[in-house]
PDB file of C-alpha atoms in Angstrom:
ATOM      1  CA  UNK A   1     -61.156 -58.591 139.247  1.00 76.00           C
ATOM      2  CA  UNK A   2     -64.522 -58.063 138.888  1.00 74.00           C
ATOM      3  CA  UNK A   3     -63.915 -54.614 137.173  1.00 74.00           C
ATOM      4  CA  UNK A   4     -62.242 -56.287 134.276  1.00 78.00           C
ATOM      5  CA  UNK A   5     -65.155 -58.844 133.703  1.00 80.00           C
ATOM      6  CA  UNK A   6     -63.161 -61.836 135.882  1.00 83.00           C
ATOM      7  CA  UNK A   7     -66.051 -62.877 138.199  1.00 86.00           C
ATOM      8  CA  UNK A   8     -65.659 -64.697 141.438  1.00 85.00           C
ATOM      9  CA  UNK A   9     -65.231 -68.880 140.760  1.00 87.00           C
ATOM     10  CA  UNK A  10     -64.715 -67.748 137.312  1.00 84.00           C
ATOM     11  CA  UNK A  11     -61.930 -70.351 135.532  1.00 85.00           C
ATOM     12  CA  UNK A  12     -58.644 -68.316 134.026  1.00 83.00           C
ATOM     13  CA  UNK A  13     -56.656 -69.929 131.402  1.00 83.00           C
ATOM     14  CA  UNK A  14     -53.035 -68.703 131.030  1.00 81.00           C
ATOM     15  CA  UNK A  15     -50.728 -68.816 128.194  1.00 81.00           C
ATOM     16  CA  UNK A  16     -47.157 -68.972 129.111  1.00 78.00           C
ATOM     17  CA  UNK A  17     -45.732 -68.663 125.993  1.00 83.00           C
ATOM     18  CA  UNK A  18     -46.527 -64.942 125.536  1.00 81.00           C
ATOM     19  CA  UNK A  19     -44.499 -62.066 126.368  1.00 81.00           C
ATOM     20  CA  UNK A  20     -46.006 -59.599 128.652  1.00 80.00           C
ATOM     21  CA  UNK A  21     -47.131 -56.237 127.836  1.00 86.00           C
ATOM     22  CA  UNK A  22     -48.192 -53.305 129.658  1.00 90.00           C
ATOM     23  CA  UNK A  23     -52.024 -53.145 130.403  1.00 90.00           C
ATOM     24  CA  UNK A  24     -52.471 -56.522 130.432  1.00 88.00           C
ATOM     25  CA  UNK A  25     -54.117 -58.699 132.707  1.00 88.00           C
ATOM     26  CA  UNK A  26     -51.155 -61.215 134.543  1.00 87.00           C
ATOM     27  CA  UNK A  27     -51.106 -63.912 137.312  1.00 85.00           C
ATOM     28  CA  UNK A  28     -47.987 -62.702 139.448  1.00 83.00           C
ATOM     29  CA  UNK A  29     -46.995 -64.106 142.540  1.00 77.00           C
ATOM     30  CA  UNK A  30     -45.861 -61.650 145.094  1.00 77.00           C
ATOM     31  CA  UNK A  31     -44.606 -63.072 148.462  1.00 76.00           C
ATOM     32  CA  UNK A  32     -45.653 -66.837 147.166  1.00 77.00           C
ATOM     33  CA  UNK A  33     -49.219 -65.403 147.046  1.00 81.00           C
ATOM     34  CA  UNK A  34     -50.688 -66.133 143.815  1.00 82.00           C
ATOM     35  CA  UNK A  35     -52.839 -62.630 142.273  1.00 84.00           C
ATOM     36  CA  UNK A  36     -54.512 -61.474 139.093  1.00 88.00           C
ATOM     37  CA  UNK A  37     -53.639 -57.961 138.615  1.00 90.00           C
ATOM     38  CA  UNK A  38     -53.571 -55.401 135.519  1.00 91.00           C
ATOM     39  CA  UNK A  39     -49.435 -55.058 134.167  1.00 90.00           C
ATOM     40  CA  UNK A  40     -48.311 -51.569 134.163  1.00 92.00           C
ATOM     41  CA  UNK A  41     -44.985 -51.016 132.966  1.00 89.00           C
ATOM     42  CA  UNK A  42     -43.704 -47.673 134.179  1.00 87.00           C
ATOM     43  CA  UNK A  43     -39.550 -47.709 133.115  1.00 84.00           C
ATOM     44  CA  UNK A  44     -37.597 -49.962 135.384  1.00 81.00           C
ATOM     45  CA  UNK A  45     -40.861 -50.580 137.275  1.00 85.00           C
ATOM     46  CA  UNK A  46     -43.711 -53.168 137.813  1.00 87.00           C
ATOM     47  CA  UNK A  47     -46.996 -52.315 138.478  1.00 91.00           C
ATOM     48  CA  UNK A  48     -49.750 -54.348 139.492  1.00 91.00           C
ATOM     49  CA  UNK A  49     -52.976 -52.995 139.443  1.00 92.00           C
ATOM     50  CA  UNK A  50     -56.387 -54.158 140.841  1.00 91.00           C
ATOM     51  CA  UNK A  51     -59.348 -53.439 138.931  1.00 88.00           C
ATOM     52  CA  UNK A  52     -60.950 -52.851 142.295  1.00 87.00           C
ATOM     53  CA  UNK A  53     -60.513 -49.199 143.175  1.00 87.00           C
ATOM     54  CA  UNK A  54     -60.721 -50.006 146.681  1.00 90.00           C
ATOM     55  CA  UNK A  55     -57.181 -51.996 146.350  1.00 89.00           C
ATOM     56  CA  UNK A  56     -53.814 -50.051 146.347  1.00 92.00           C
ATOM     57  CA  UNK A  57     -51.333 -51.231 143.186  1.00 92.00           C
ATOM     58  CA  UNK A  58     -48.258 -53.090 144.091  1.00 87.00           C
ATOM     59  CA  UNK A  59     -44.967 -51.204 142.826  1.00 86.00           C
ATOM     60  CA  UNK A  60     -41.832 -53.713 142.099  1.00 77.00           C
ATOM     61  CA  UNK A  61     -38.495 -53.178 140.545  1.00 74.00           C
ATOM     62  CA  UNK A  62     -38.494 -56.843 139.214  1.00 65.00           C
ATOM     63  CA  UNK A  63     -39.354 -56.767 135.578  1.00 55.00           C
ATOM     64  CA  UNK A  64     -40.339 -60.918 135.999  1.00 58.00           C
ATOM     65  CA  UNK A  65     -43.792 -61.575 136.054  1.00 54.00           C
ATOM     66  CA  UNK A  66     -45.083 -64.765 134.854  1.00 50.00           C
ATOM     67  CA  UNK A  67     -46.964 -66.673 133.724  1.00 43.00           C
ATOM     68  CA  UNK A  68     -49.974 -64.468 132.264  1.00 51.00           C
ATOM     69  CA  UNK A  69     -52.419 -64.266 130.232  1.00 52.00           C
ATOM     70  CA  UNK A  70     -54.028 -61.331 127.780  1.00 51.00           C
ATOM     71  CA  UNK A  71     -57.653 -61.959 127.060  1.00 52.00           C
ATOM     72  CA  UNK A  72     -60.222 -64.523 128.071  1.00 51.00           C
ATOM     73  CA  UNK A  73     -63.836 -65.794 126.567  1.00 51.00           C
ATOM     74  CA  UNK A  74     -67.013 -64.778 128.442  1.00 51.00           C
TER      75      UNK A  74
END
């Protein structure tokens, strides 16, 4: 996530008690594999976007995604 300023070893903090919104930056889990991605929300779907171009986004029909968090000190 180097893209959006999250540098390797760097320490995330996440605050569970807010709601999700699109363009956000969220810790998902998909297949019990923890990753911090960008939230698109595109309709029914989920998006999860790496700020790494290299990376192909995941697309899910499961509007669930927590926790997360939206911004982060540097």
């Amino acid at each position: 996530m180097e893209g959006a300023k999250i540098f390797h070893d760097s320490l995330v903090v996440v605050d569970r008690s807010r709601k999700p919104s699109s363009g956000s930056i969220v810790i998902a889990a998909l297949n019990n594999e923890p990753l911090c991605k960008i939230l698109i929300l595109q309709g029914d779907h989920v998006v999860l976007k790496s700020a790494n171009p290299a990376y192909q986004p995941h697309q899910r029909r499961e509007r669930r995604i927590r926790p997360w968090l939206d911004r982060f000190p540097r």
